Amino acid sequence: MSSVTDRLFATDEDPDLIVARSKERRDQSNAQAIERWRIWLAQHHELTLALSLDELERRHDFIQWWFPIGAKSPINPDAPVIGRHAMRDAVQADPELAAAMRRSFSRFLQVLGLALEGGQVREVTVPVVRWIDRATHTDRRLSRSLRSMHNAGLYDETRALMAFLELEMKDRPARSDALRWWRNQLVDA
């Protein structure tokens, strides 16, 4: 019995108290994760941003810190897990967190051969890995970045990237599943 609903029906305890304790635990967990994220950003963000595009493509231990979401990463289980409402509240209240996410997003776009200019994402160079035509691990990174940025309330950036993806993928039927998944990152977030 791990869910709040299961506990509500399996006890004589006041359901409101069970829900309140569950919310308190979730809020504490989010606060701790946000603090760990801030510390990581202070210690490691500039170092990861400075990595070469090839190194950013090869490494799998930073993207979960650049773009936290509300689910534990099987690739990097130490990365913060931050619920969407807590993420939005933290980033919207802290211009430094918002700036860090935007810098991460910009650098991630460079790995993809893209740039955000004038409110639009466009292809500017050949990407390290040709991800547009075929499924790669980049698909998961795109999913994470979209969900995290959207959860953080950075909607202009997520809309711009989705507009690019919609345009690029419309004539690639083999990539329709990926496109559908990316759309879900914004709907479900």
mmCIF file of C-alpha atoms in Angstrom:
data_model
loop_
_atom_site.group_PDB
_atom_site.id
_atom_site.type_symbol
_atom_site.label_atom_id
_atom_site.label_comp_id
_atom_site.label_asym_id
_atom_site.label_seq_id
_atom_site.Cartn_x
_atom_site.Cartn_y
_atom_site.Cartn_z
ATOM 1 C CA MET A 1 0.000 0.000 0.000
ATOM 2 C CA SER A 2 2.078 2.861 -1.222
ATOM 3 C CA SER A 3 -0.410 5.303 -2.653
ATOM 4 C CA VAL A 4 -2.252 7.880 -0.624
ATOM 5 C CA THR A 5 -5.550 6.436 -1.873
ATOM 6 C CA ASP A 6 -4.639 2.965 -0.616
ATOM 7 C CA ARG A 7 -3.746 4.363 2.809
ATOM 8 C CA LEU A 8 -6.958 6.392 2.971
ATOM 9 C CA PHE A 9 -9.079 3.273 2.638
ATOM 10 C CA ALA A 10 -6.917 0.955 4.731
ATOM 11 C CA THR A 11 -7.070 2.835 8.012
ATOM 12 C CA ASP A 12 -9.384 4.533 10.445
ATOM 13 C CA GLU A 13 -7.050 7.521 10.516
ATOM 14 C CA ASP A 14 -8.436 10.889 9.434
ATOM 15 C CA PRO A 15 -8.063 11.058 5.633
ATOM 16 C CA ASP A 16 -7.304 14.779 5.783
ATOM 17 C CA LEU A 17 -4.329 14.089 8.055
ATOM 18 C CA ILE A 18 -3.008 11.415 5.698
ATOM 19 C CA VAL A 19 -3.273 13.786 2.744
ATOM 20 C CA ALA A 20 -1.684 16.646 4.721
ATOM 21 C CA ARG A 21 1.271 14.462 5.760
ATOM 22 C CA SER A 22 1.707 13.226 2.207
ATOM 23 C CA LYS A 23 1.720 16.805 0.892
ATOM 24 C CA GLU A 24 4.186 17.851 3.578
ATOM 25 C CA ARG A 25 6.564 15.002 2.645
ATOM 26 C CA ARG A 26 6.271 15.899 -1.045
ATOM 27 C CA ASP A 27 6.932 19.582 -0.320
ATOM 28 C CA GLN A 28 9.988 18.712 1.795
ATOM 29 C CA SER A 29 11.313 16.382 -0.873
ATOM 30 C CA ASN A 30 10.874 19.060 -3.547
ATOM 31 C CA ALA A 31 12.557 21.710 -1.363
ATOM 32 C CA GLN A 32 15.525 19.412 -0.727
ATOM 33 C CA ALA A 33 15.814 18.549 -4.417
ATOM 34 C CA ILE A 34 15.695 22.230 -5.412
ATOM 35 C CA GLU A 35 18.427 23.028 -2.894
ATOM 36 C CA ARG A 36 20.594 20.167 -4.232
ATOM 37 C CA TRP A 37 19.971 21.470 -7.756
ATOM 38 C CA ARG A 38 21.062 25.001 -6.757
ATOM 39 C CA ILE A 39 24.247 23.619 -5.198
ATOM 40 C CA TRP A 40 25.021 21.515 -8.292
ATOM 41 C CA LEU A 41 24.444 24.508 -10.555
ATOM 42 C CA ALA A 42 26.796 26.639 -8.451
ATOM 43 C CA GLN A 43 29.508 23.969 -8.520
ATOM 44 C CA HIS A 44 29.126 22.328 -11.940
ATOM 45 C CA HIS A 45 26.963 24.316 -14.335
ATOM 46 C CA GLU A 46 29.698 26.462 -15.852
ATOM 47 C CA LEU A 47 31.945 23.413 -16.198
ATOM 48 C CA THR A 48 29.319 21.452 -18.116
ATOM 49 C CA LEU A 49 28.399 24.408 -20.291
ATOM 50 C CA ALA A 50 32.077 24.710 -21.267
ATOM 51 C CA LEU A 51 32.342 21.092 -22.459
ATOM 52 C CA SER A 52 32.800 20.588 -26.187
ATOM 53 C CA LEU A 53 29.759 19.631 -28.212
ATOM 54 C CA ASP A 54 31.266 16.175 -28.786
ATOM 55 C CA GLU A 55 31.759 15.698 -25.044
ATOM 56 C CA LEU A 56 28.209 16.867 -24.308
ATOM 57 C CA GLU A 57 26.938 14.339 -26.829
ATOM 58 C CA ARG A 58 28.953 11.477 -25.310
ATOM 59 C CA ARG A 59 28.318 12.181 -21.641
ATOM 60 C CA HIS A 60 25.110 11.120 -19.959
ATOM 61 C CA ASP A 61 25.554 12.551 -16.471
ATOM 62 C CA PHE A 62 24.605 16.196 -16.803
ATOM 63 C CA ILE A 63 21.331 16.511 -18.734
ATOM 64 C CA GLN A 64 19.307 15.388 -15.694
ATOM 65 C CA TRP A 65 20.871 18.252 -13.713
ATOM 66 C CA TRP A 66 20.345 20.790 -16.473
ATOM 67 C CA PHE A 67 16.703 19.738 -16.835
ATOM 68 C CA PRO A 68 15.190 18.215 -13.665
ATOM 69 C CA ILE A 69 11.782 16.568 -13.910
ATOM 70 C CA GLY A 70 9.459 14.865 -11.453
ATOM 71 C CA ALA A 71 10.729 11.340 -12.128
ATOM 72 C CA LYS A 72 13.916 9.601 -11.063
ATOM 73 C CA SER A 73 16.451 9.109 -13.831
ATOM 74 C CA PRO A 74 17.633 5.538 -14.399
ATOM 75 C CA ILE A 75 20.777 6.989 -16.030
ATOM 76 C CA ASN A 76 21.612 9.381 -13.195
ATOM 77 C CA PRO A 77 19.702 8.395 -10.038
ATOM 78 C CA ASP A 78 21.435 11.118 -7.989
ATOM 79 C CA ALA A 79 19.892 13.878 -10.103
ATOM 80 C CA PRO A 80 17.136 15.928 -8.478
ATOM 81 C CA VAL A 81 13.497 14.885 -8.761
ATOM 82 C CA ILE A 82 11.342 18.009 -8.687
ATOM 83 C CA GLY A 83 7.566 18.035 -9.122
ATOM 84 C CA ARG A 84 6.134 20.308 -11.791
ATOM 85 C CA HIS A 85 4.449 22.817 -9.477
ATOM 86 C CA ALA A 86 7.511 23.101 -7.248
ATOM 87 C CA MET A 87 9.697 23.455 -10.337
ATOM 88 C CA ARG A 88 7.569 26.239 -11.788
ATOM 89 C CA ASP A 89 7.362 28.072 -8.466
ATOM 90 C CA ALA A 90 11.123 27.844 -7.870
ATOM 91 C CA VAL A 91 12.175 28.918 -11.364
ATOM 92 C CA GLN A 92 9.594 31.686 -11.660
ATOM 93 C CA ALA A 93 10.629 33.081 -8.256
ATOM 94 C CA ASP A 94 14.372 32.906 -8.925
ATOM 95 C CA PRO A 95 15.804 34.706 -11.982
ATOM 96 C CA GLU A 96 19.123 32.864 -11.493
ATOM 97 C CA LEU A 97 17.445 29.465 -11.876
ATOM 98 C CA ALA A 98 15.553 30.682 -14.942
ATOM 99 C CA ALA A 99 18.785 32.045 -16.454
ATOM 100 C CA ALA A 100 20.610 28.770 -15.735
ATOM 101 C CA MET A 101 17.874 26.780 -17.450
ATOM 102 C CA ARG A 102 17.893 29.086 -20.452
ATOM 103 C CA ARG A 103 21.679 28.779 -20.746
ATOM 104 C CA SER A 104 21.389 24.987 -20.517
ATOM 105 C CA PHE A 105 18.667 25.033 -23.159
ATOM 106 C CA SER A 106 20.767 27.181 -25.482
ATOM 107 C CA ARG A 107 23.776 24.895 -25.094
ATOM 108 C CA PHE A 108 21.647 21.791 -25.590
ATOM 109 C CA LEU A 109 20.266 23.290 -28.793
ATOM 110 C CA GLN A 110 23.863 23.740 -29.992
ATOM 111 C CA VAL A 111 24.451 19.995 -29.531
ATOM 112 C CA LEU A 112 21.443 19.477 -31.788
ATOM 113 C CA GLY A 113 22.806 21.932 -34.370
ATOM 114 C CA LEU A 114 20.065 24.417 -33.471
ATOM 115 C CA ALA A 115 19.744 27.906 -32.044
ATOM 116 C CA LEU A 116 16.917 29.996 -30.624
ATOM 117 C CA GLU A 117 16.932 33.311 -32.474
ATOM 118 C CA GLY A 118 14.175 35.878 -32.571
ATOM 119 C CA GLY A 119 11.805 33.532 -30.779
ATOM 120 C CA GLN A 120 12.309 30.730 -33.302
ATOM 121 C CA VAL A 121 14.434 27.607 -33.224
ATOM 122 C CA ARG A 122 16.314 27.014 -36.431
ATOM 123 C CA GLU A 123 19.060 24.763 -37.694
ATOM 124 C CA VAL A 124 22.405 26.605 -37.732
ATOM 125 C CA THR A 125 25.055 23.870 -37.957
ATOM 126 C CA VAL A 126 25.397 20.175 -38.570
ATOM 127 C CA PRO A 127 24.572 18.431 -35.279
ATOM 128 C CA VAL A 128 27.039 16.145 -33.543
ATOM 129 C CA VAL A 129 24.615 13.237 -34.137
ATOM 130 C CA ARG A 130 22.104 13.267 -36.983
ATOM 131 C CA TRP A 131 19.064 12.914 -34.720
ATOM 132 C CA ILE A 132 16.359 14.377 -36.960
ATOM 133 C CA ASP A 133 16.209 11.405 -39.339
ATOM 134 C CA ARG A 134 16.410 8.538 -36.867
ATOM 135 C CA ALA A 135 15.821 7.670 -33.261
ATOM 136 C CA THR A 136 18.818 8.158 -30.968
ATOM 137 C CA HIS A 137 19.359 8.760 -27.268
ATOM 138 C CA THR A 138 18.838 12.413 -28.197
ATOM 139 C CA ASP A 139 15.104 11.704 -28.338
ATOM 140 C CA ARG A 140 15.086 11.117 -24.579
ATOM 141 C CA ARG A 141 17.140 14.231 -23.981
ATOM 142 C CA LEU A 142 14.689 16.245 -26.050
ATOM 143 C CA SER A 143 11.803 14.803 -24.048
ATOM 144 C CA ARG A 144 13.466 15.707 -20.759
ATOM 145 C CA SER A 145 14.372 19.230 -21.857
ATOM 146 C CA LEU A 146 10.861 19.924 -23.137
ATOM 147 C CA ARG A 147 9.191 18.611 -19.991
ATOM 148 C CA SER A 148 11.570 20.395 -17.640
ATOM 149 C CA MET A 149 11.422 23.730 -19.446
ATOM 150 C CA HIS A 150 7.643 23.505 -19.643
ATOM 151 C CA ASN A 151 7.376 22.544 -15.963
ATOM 152 C CA ALA A 152 9.566 25.547 -15.148
ATOM 153 C CA GLY A 153 7.136 27.848 -16.940
ATOM 154 C CA LEU A 154 9.586 28.681 -19.738
ATOM 155 C CA TYR A 155 6.862 28.364 -22.324
ATOM 156 C CA ASP A 156 8.320 30.552 -25.071
ATOM 157 C CA GLU A 157 11.322 28.273 -25.385
ATOM 158 C CA THR A 158 9.278 25.072 -25.368
ATOM 159 C CA ARG A 159 6.836 26.441 -27.928
ATOM 160 C CA ALA A 160 9.710 27.497 -30.192
ATOM 161 C CA LEU A 161 11.342 24.073 -30.012
ATOM 162 C CA MET A 162 8.031 22.284 -30.584
ATOM 163 C CA ALA A 163 7.276 24.500 -33.590
ATOM 164 C CA PHE A 164 10.657 23.505 -35.051
ATOM 165 C CA LEU A 165 10.062 19.809 -34.318
ATOM 166 C CA GLU A 166 6.575 19.915 -35.839
ATOM 167 C CA LEU A 167 7.916 21.508 -39.015
ATOM 168 C CA GLU A 168 10.946 19.223 -39.337
ATOM 169 C CA MET A 169 9.098 15.991 -38.542
ATOM 170 C CA LYS A 170 5.958 16.520 -40.601
ATOM 171 C CA ASP A 171 7.464 14.800 -43.656
ATOM 172 C CA ARG A 172 9.260 12.078 -41.699
ATOM 173 C CA PRO A 173 6.702 9.333 -40.985
ATOM 174 C CA ALA A 174 9.380 7.200 -39.324
ATOM 175 C CA ARG A 175 9.688 9.891 -36.649
ATOM 176 C CA SER A 176 5.962 10.285 -35.942
ATOM 177 C CA ASP A 177 6.196 8.319 -32.676
ATOM 178 C CA ALA A 178 8.948 10.598 -31.387
ATOM 179 C CA LEU A 179 6.984 13.692 -32.353
ATOM 180 C CA ARG A 180 3.882 12.366 -30.612
ATOM 181 C CA TRP A 181 5.962 11.666 -27.494
ATOM 182 C CA TRP A 182 7.442 15.175 -27.526
ATOM 183 C CA ARG A 183 3.965 16.664 -27.779
ATOM 184 C CA ASN A 184 2.972 14.618 -24.719
ATOM 185 C CA GLN A 185 5.783 16.172 -22.691
ATOM 186 C CA LEU A 186 3.917 19.449 -22.882
ATOM 187 C CA VAL A 187 0.404 18.095 -22.498
ATOM 188 C CA ASP A 188 1.172 15.835 -19.544
ATOM 189 C CA ALA A 189 3.480 18.261 -17.773
#
